[in-house]
Short mmCIF file of C-alpha atoms and ligand atoms in Angstrom, two decimals:
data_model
loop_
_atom_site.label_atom_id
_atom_site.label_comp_id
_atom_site.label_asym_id
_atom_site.label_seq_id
_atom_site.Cartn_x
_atom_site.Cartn_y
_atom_site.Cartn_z
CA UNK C 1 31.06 4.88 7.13
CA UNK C 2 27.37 4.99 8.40
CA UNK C 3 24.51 4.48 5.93
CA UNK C 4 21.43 6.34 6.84
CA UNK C 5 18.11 5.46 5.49
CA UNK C 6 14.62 6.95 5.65
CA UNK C 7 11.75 4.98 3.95
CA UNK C 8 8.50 6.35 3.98
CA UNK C 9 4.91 4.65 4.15
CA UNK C 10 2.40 5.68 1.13
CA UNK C 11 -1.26 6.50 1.18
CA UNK C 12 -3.33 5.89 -1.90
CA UNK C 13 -5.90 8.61 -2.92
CA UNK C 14 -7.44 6.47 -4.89
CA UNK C 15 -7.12 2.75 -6.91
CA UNK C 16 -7.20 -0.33 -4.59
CA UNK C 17 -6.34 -3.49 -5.52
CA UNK C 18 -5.75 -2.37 -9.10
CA UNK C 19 -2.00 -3.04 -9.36
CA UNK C 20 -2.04 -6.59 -9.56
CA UNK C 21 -4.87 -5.98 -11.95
CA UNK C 22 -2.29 -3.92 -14.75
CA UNK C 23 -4.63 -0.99 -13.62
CA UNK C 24 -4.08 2.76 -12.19
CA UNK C 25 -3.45 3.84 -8.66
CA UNK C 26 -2.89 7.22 -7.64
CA UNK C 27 -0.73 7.03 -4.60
CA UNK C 28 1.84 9.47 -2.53
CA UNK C 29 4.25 8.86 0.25
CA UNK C 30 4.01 10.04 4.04
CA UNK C 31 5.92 12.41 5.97
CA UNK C 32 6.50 9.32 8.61
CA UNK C 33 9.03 7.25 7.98
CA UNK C 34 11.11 4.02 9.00
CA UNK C 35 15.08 4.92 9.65
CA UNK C 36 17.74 2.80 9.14
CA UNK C 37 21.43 3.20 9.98
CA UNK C 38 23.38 0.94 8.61
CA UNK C 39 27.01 -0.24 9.56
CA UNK C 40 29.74 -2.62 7.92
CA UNK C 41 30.39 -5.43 10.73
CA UNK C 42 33.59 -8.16 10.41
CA UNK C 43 31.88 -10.81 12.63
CA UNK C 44 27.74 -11.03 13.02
CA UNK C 45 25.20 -8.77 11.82
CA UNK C 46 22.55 -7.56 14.05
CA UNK C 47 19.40 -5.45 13.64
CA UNK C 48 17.65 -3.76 16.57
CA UNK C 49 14.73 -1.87 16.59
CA UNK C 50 12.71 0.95 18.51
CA UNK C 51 9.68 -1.43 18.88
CA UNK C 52 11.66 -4.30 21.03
CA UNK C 53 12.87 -6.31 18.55
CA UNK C 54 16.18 -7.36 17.61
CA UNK C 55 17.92 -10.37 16.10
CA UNK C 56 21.41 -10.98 15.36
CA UNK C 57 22.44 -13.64 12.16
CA UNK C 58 25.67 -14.46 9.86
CA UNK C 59 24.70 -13.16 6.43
CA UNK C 60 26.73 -16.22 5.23
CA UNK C 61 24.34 -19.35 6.81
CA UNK C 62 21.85 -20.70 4.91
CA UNK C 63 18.62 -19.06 4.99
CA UNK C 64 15.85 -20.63 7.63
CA UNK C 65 12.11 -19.34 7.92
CA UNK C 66 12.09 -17.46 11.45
CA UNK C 67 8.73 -18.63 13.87
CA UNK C 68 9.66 -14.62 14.39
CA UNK C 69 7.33 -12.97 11.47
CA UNK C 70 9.03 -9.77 11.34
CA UNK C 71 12.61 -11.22 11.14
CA UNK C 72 11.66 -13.10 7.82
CA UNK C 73 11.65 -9.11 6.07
CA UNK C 74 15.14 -9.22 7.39
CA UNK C 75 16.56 -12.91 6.55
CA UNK C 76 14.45 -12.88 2.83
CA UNK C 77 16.25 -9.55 2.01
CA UNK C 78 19.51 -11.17 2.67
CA UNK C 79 18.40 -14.14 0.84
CA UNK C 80 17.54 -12.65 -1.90
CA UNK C 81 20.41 -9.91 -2.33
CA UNK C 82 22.59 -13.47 -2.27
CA UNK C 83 20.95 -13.94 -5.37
CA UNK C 84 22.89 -11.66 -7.10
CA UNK C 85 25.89 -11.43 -4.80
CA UNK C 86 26.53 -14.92 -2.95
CA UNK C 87 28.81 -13.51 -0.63
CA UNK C 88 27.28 -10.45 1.41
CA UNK C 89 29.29 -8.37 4.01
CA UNK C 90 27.66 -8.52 7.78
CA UNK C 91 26.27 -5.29 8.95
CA UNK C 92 24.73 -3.65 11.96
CA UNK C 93 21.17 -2.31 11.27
CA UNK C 94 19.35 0.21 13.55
CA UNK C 95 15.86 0.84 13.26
CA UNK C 96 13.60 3.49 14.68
CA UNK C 97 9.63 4.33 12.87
CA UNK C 98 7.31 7.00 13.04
CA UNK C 99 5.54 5.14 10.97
CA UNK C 100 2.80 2.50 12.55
CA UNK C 101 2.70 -1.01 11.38
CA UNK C 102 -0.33 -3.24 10.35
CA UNK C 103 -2.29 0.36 9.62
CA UNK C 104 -2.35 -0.19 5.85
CA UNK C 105 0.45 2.54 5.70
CA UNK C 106 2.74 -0.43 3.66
CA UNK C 107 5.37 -0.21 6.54
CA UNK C 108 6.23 -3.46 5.55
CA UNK C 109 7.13 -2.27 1.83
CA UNK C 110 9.10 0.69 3.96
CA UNK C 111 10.88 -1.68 5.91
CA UNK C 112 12.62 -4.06 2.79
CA UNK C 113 13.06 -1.11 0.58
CA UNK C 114 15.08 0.16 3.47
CA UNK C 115 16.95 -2.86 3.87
CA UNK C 116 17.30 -3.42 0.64
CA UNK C 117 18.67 -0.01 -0.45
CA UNK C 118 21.13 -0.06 2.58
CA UNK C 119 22.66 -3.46 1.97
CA UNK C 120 22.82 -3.26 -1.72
CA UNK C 121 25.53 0.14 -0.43
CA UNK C 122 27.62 -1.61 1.89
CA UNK C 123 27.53 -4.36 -0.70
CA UNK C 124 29.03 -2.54 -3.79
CA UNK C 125 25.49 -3.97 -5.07
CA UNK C 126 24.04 -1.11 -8.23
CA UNK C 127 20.43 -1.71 -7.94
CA UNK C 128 18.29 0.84 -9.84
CA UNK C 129 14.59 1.29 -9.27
CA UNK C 130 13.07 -1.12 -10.91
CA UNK C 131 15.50 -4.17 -9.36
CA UNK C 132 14.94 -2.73 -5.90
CA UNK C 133 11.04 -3.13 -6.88
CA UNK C 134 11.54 -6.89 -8.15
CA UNK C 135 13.33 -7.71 -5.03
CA UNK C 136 11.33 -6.42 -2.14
CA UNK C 137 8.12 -7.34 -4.24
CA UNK C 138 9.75 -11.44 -4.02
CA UNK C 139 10.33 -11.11 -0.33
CA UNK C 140 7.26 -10.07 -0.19
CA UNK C 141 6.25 -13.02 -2.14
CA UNK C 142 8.42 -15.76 -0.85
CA UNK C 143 9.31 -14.98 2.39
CA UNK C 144 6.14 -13.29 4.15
CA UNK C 145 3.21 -14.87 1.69
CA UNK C 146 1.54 -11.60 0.59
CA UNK C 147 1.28 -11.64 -3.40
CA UNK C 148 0.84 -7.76 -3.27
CA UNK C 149 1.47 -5.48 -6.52
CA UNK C 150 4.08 -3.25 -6.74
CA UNK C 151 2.31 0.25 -6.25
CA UNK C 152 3.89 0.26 -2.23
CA UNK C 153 7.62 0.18 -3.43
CA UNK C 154 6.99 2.28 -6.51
CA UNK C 155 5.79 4.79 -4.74
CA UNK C 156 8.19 4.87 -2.13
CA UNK C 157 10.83 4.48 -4.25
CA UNK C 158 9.51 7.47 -6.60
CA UNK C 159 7.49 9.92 -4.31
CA UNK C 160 7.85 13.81 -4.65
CA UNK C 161 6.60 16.47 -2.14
CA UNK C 162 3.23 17.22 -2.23
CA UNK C 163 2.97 15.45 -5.45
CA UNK C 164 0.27 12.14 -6.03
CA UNK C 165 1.75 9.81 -8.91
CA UNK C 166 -1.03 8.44 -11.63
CA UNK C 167 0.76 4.93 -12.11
CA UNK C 168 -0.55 2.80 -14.81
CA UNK C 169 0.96 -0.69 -13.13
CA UNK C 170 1.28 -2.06 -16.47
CA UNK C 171 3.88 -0.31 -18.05
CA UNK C 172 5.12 2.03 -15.10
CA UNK C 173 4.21 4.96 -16.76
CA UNK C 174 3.75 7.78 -14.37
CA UNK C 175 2.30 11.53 -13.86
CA UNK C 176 3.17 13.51 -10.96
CA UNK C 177 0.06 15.35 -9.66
CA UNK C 178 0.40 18.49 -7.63
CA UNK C 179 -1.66 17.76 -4.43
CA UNK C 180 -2.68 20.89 -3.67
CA UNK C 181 -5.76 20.62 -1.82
CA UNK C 182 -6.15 24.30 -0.40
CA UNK C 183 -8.45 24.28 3.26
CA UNK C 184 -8.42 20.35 2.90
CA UNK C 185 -6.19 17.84 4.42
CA UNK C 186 -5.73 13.91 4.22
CA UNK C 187 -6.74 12.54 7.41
CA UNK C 188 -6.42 9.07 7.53
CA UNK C 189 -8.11 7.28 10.73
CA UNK C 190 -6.42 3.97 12.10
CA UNK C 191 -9.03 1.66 12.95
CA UNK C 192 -6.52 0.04 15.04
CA UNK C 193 -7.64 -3.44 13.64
CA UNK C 194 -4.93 -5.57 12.99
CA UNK C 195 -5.81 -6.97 9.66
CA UNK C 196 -5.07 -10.79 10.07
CA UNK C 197 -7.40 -11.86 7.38
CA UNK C 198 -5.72 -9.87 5.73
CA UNK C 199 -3.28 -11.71 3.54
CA UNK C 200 -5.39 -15.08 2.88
CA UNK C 201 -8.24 -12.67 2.00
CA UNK C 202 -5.35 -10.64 -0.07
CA UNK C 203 -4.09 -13.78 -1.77
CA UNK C 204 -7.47 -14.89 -2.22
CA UNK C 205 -8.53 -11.69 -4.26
CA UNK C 206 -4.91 -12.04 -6.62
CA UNK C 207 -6.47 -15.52 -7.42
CA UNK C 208 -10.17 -14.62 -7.96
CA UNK C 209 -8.80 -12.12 -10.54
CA UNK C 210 -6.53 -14.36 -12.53
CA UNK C 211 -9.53 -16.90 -12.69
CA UNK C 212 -12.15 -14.15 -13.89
CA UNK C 213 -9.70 -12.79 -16.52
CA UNK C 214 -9.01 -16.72 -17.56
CA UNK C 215 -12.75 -16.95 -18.04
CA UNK C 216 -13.61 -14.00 -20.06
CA UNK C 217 -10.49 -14.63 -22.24
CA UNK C 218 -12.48 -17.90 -22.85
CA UNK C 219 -15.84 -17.03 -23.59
CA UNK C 220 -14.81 -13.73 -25.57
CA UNK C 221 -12.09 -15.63 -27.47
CA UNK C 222 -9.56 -12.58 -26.46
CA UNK C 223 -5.88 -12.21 -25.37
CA UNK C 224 -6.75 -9.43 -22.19
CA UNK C 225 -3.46 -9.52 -20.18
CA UNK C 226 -4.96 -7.92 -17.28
CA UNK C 227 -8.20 -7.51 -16.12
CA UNK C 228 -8.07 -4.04 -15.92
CA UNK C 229 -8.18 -3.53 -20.47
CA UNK C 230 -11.62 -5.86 -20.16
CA UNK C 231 -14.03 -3.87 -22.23
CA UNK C 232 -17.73 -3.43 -20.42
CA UNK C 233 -19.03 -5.33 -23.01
CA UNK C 234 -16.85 -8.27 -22.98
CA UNK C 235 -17.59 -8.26 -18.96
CA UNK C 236 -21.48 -8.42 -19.66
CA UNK C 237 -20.86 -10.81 -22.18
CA UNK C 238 -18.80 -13.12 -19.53
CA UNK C 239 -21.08 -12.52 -16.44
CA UNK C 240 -23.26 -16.15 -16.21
CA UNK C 241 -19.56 -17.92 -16.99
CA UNK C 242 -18.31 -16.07 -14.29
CA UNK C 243 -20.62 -16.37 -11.72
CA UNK C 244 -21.72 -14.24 -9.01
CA UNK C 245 -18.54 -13.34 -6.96
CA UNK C 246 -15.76 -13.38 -10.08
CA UNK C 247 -18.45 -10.83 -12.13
CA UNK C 248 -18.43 -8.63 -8.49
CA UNK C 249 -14.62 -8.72 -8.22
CA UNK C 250 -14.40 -8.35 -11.77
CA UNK C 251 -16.83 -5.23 -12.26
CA UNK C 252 -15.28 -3.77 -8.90
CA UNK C 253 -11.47 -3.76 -10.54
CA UNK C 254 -13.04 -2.14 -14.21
CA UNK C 255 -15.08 0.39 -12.10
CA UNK C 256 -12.24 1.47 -9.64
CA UNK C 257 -9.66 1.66 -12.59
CA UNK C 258 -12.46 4.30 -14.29
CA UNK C 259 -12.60 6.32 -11.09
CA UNK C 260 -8.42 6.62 -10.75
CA UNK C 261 -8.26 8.01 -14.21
CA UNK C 262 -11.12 10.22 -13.16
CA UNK C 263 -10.03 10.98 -9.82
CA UNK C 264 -6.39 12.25 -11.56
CA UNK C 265 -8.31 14.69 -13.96
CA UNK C 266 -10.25 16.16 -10.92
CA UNK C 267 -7.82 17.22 -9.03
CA UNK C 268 -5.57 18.15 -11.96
CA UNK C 269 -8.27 21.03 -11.93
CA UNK C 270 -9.02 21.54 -8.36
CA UNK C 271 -12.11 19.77 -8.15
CA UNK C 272 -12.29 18.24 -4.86
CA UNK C 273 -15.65 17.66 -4.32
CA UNK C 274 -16.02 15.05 -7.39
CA UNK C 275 -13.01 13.66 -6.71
CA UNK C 276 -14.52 12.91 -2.88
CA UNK C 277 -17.55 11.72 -4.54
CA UNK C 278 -15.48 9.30 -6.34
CA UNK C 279 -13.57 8.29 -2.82
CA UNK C 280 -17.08 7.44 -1.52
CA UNK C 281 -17.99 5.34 -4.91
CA UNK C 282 -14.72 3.67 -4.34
CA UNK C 283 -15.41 3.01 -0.71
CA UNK C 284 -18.61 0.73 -1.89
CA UNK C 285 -17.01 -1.07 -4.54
CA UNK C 286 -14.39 -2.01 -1.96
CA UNK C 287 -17.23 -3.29 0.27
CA UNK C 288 -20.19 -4.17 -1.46
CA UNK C 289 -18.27 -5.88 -4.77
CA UNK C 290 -14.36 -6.61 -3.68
CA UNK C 291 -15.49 -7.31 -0.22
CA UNK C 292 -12.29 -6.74 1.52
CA UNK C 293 -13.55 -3.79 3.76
CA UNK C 294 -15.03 -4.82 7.04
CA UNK C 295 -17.19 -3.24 9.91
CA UNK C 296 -15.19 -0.94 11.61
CA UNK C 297 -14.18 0.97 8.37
CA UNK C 298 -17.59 0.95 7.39
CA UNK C 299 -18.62 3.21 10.23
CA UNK C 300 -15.76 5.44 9.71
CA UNK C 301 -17.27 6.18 6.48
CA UNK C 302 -20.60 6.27 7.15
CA UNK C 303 -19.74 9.42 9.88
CA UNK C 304 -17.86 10.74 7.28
CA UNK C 305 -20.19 10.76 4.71
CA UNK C 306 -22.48 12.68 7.40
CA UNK C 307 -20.02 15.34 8.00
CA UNK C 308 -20.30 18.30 5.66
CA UNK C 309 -16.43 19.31 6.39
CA UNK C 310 -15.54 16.14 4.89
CA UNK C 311 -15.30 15.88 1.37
CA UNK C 312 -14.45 12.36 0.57
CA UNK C 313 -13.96 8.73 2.56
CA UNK C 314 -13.02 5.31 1.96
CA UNK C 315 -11.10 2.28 3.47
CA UNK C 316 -7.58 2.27 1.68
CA UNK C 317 -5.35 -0.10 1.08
CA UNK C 318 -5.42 -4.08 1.36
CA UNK C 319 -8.35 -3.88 3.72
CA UNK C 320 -9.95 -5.88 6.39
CA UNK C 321 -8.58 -3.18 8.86
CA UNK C 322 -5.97 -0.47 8.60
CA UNK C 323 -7.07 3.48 7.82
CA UNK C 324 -9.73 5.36 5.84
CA UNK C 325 -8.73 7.96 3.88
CA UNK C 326 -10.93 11.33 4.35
CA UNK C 327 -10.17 14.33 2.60
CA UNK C 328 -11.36 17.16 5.14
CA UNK C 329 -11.48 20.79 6.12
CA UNK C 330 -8.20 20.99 8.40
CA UNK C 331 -10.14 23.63 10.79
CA UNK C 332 -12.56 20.51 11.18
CA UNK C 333 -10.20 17.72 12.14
CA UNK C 334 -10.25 18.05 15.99
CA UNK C 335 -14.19 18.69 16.07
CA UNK C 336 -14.75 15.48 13.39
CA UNK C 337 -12.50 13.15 15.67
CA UNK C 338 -14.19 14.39 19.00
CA UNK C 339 -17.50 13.74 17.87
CA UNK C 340 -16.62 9.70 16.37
CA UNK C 341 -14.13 8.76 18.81
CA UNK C 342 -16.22 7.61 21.70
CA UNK C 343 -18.78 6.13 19.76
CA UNK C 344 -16.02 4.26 17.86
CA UNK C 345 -14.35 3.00 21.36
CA UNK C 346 -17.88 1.73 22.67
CA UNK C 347 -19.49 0.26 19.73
CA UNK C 348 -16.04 -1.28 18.65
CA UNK C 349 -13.72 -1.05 22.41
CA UNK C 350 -11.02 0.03 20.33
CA UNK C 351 -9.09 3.16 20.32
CA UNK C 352 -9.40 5.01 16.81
CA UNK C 353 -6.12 6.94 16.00
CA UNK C 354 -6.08 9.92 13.39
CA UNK C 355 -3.05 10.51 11.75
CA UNK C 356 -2.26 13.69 8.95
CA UNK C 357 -1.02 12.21 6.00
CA UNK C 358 1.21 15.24 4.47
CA UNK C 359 2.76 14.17 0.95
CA UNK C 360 5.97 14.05 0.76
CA UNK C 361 9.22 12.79 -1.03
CA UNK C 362 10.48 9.24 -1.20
CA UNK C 363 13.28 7.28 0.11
CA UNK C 364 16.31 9.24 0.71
CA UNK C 365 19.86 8.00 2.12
CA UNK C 366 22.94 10.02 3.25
CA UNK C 367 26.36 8.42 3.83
CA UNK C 368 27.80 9.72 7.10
C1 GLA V 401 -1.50 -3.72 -0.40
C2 GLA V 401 -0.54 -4.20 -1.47
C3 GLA V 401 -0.57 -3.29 -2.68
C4 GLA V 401 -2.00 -3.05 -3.17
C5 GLA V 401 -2.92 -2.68 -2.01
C6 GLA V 401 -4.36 -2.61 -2.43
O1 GLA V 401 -1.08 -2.50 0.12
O2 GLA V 401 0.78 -4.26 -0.96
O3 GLA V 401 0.24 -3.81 -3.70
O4 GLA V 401 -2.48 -4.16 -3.87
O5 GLA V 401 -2.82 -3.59 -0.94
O6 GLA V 401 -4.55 -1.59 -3.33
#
């Protein structure tokens, strides 16, 4: 028996860095995916990939940080499946992606809900959403040091074709959102910058918000549980307490949270061009208040913002590198990348990559 896996990467219309905040994001998963085929082993398990890597382990040693960063997805999803079953068969893993890492795509998320979903099978292991979400969001945690939300695996977990899910990340309450965007397309542009910062800076933002909440809970004697309920008021009422950079983060998550719940009601009723304005708003909060965007996506969006074929822009996911997100005439793709793409190479000498981001369904698996 042969367990075959294929987890897809998500692209978020619009909501960043609003999970961890209780807030909304309105995300949808990719046509590209990771595949995994899985296979019961007696002796070792081994996983081998298309990208060069491969490692081979006992599922039954103790679990020991790699030096090898990507193996850690691997050995923490083992470690923590043994958390529920101690003893876990070996298994043969094969991996092949479509779907580019370090491009803000969550192939990471892709990659452990894969894992997780395969070896919870050849385990006898029932897992439903939710406990697949838990788990991939503490190897996440423990194993790799990102203290990301949970809108990645949700949405891979959950996806439907051509469909955009309004989360609210407190209470997992969803509405599926028919994407249909008529002439348009999502492009979304790979900066090709390998986002280093990214999780310090990431980590760094998680914190900033649980202090700023902490703070206004203080001076406004309230019991917010996330920063995204804060009423304006109470915000204006906490801003010299808070300082300069908390009251920026702060406004930036209230503001962004607006424009999902905006953004959802837009395109419930086919208006693209608002909900493109909003994609630009979004785009300066990111930079100007959250300040996890950085030069390279900045241009992007500026030459989008120029283009008249292009309705809406912005740097998506954790930032500091990765994609934008444009929402563009398809007839105008080729011309729109033509014009940037030297400009982008000699201002930047890096290679810009456009990818279309088609909506489409979430994680499936067929046992062969
Ligand atoms: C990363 C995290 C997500 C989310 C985004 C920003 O992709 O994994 O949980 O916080 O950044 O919106």
């Amino acid at each position: 028996m042969k367990i075959h896996i294929k987890s897809p990467g998500r692209v978020n219309l619009i909501g960043e860095h609003t999970d961890y905040n209780g807030g909304y994001v309105f995300p949808c998963a990719l046509d590209l995916t990771i595949d995994l085929l899985f296979e019961k082993k007696s002796k070792e398990s081994y996983v081998n990939t298309d990208l060069g890597y491969s490692m081979s382990f006992d599922t039954n040693t103790a679990y020991k940080k790699s030096n090898n960063h990507w193996e850690n997805y691997v050995l923490g999803t083992v470690n923590e499946l043994k958390q529920i079953k101690s003893k876990l068969s070996n298994f043969s893993c094969l991996i092949k992606s479509t779907l580019p890492s370090g491009a803000g795509i969550s192939s990471s998320s892709a990659l452990v809900c894969g894992l997780i979903k395969g070896l919870s099978v050849i385990n006898n292991i029932d897992l439903d959403n939710a406990e697949i979400i838990n788990l991939s969001r503490n190897v996440e945690h423990k194993y790799i040091g990102v203290l990301g939300g949970i809108m990645d695996q949700f949405t891979i977990l959950n996806a439907k074709k051509n469909m955009g899910i309004l989360l609210d990340c407190e209470n997992l309450k969803t509405k599926y959102i028919n994407l249909d965007l008529g002439e348009y397309k999502l492009l979304l542009i790979d900066t090709n910058v390998k986002h280093n910062l990214a999780s310090t800076e990431y980590n760094k933002r998680v914190i900033e918000c649980k202090q700023s909440l902490k703070i206004i809970n203080r001076v406004c004697n309230s019991i917010y549980s996330n920063l995204s309920q804060v009423k304006e008021i109470d915000l204006s009422l906490s801003k010299n307490k808070l300082g300069q950079t908390l009251y920026k983060r702060a406004s930036y998550i209230l503001n962004e949270n607006q424009r999902v719940m905006k953004s959802a009601n837009f395109l419930e009723n086919n208006k693209l061009k608002e909900f493109g304005q909003l994609m630009f708003e979004s785009h300066l909060g990111l930079k100007n208040d959250y300040q996890v965007s950085c030069k390279e996506l900045d241009f992007l969006v500026e030459k989008a913002k120029e283009n008249d074929e292009i309705l809406g822009a912005r740097m998506m996911g954790g930032g500091f590198g990765g994609c934008t997100i444009n929402l563009i005439k398809e007839s105008s793709i080729n011309k729109f990348i033509e014009a940037i793409k030297e400009e982008y190479f000699s201002k930047f000498a890096l290679a810009l990559k456009p990818i279309i981001a088609n909506p489409d369904i979430g994680i499936q698996m067929k046992i062969i």
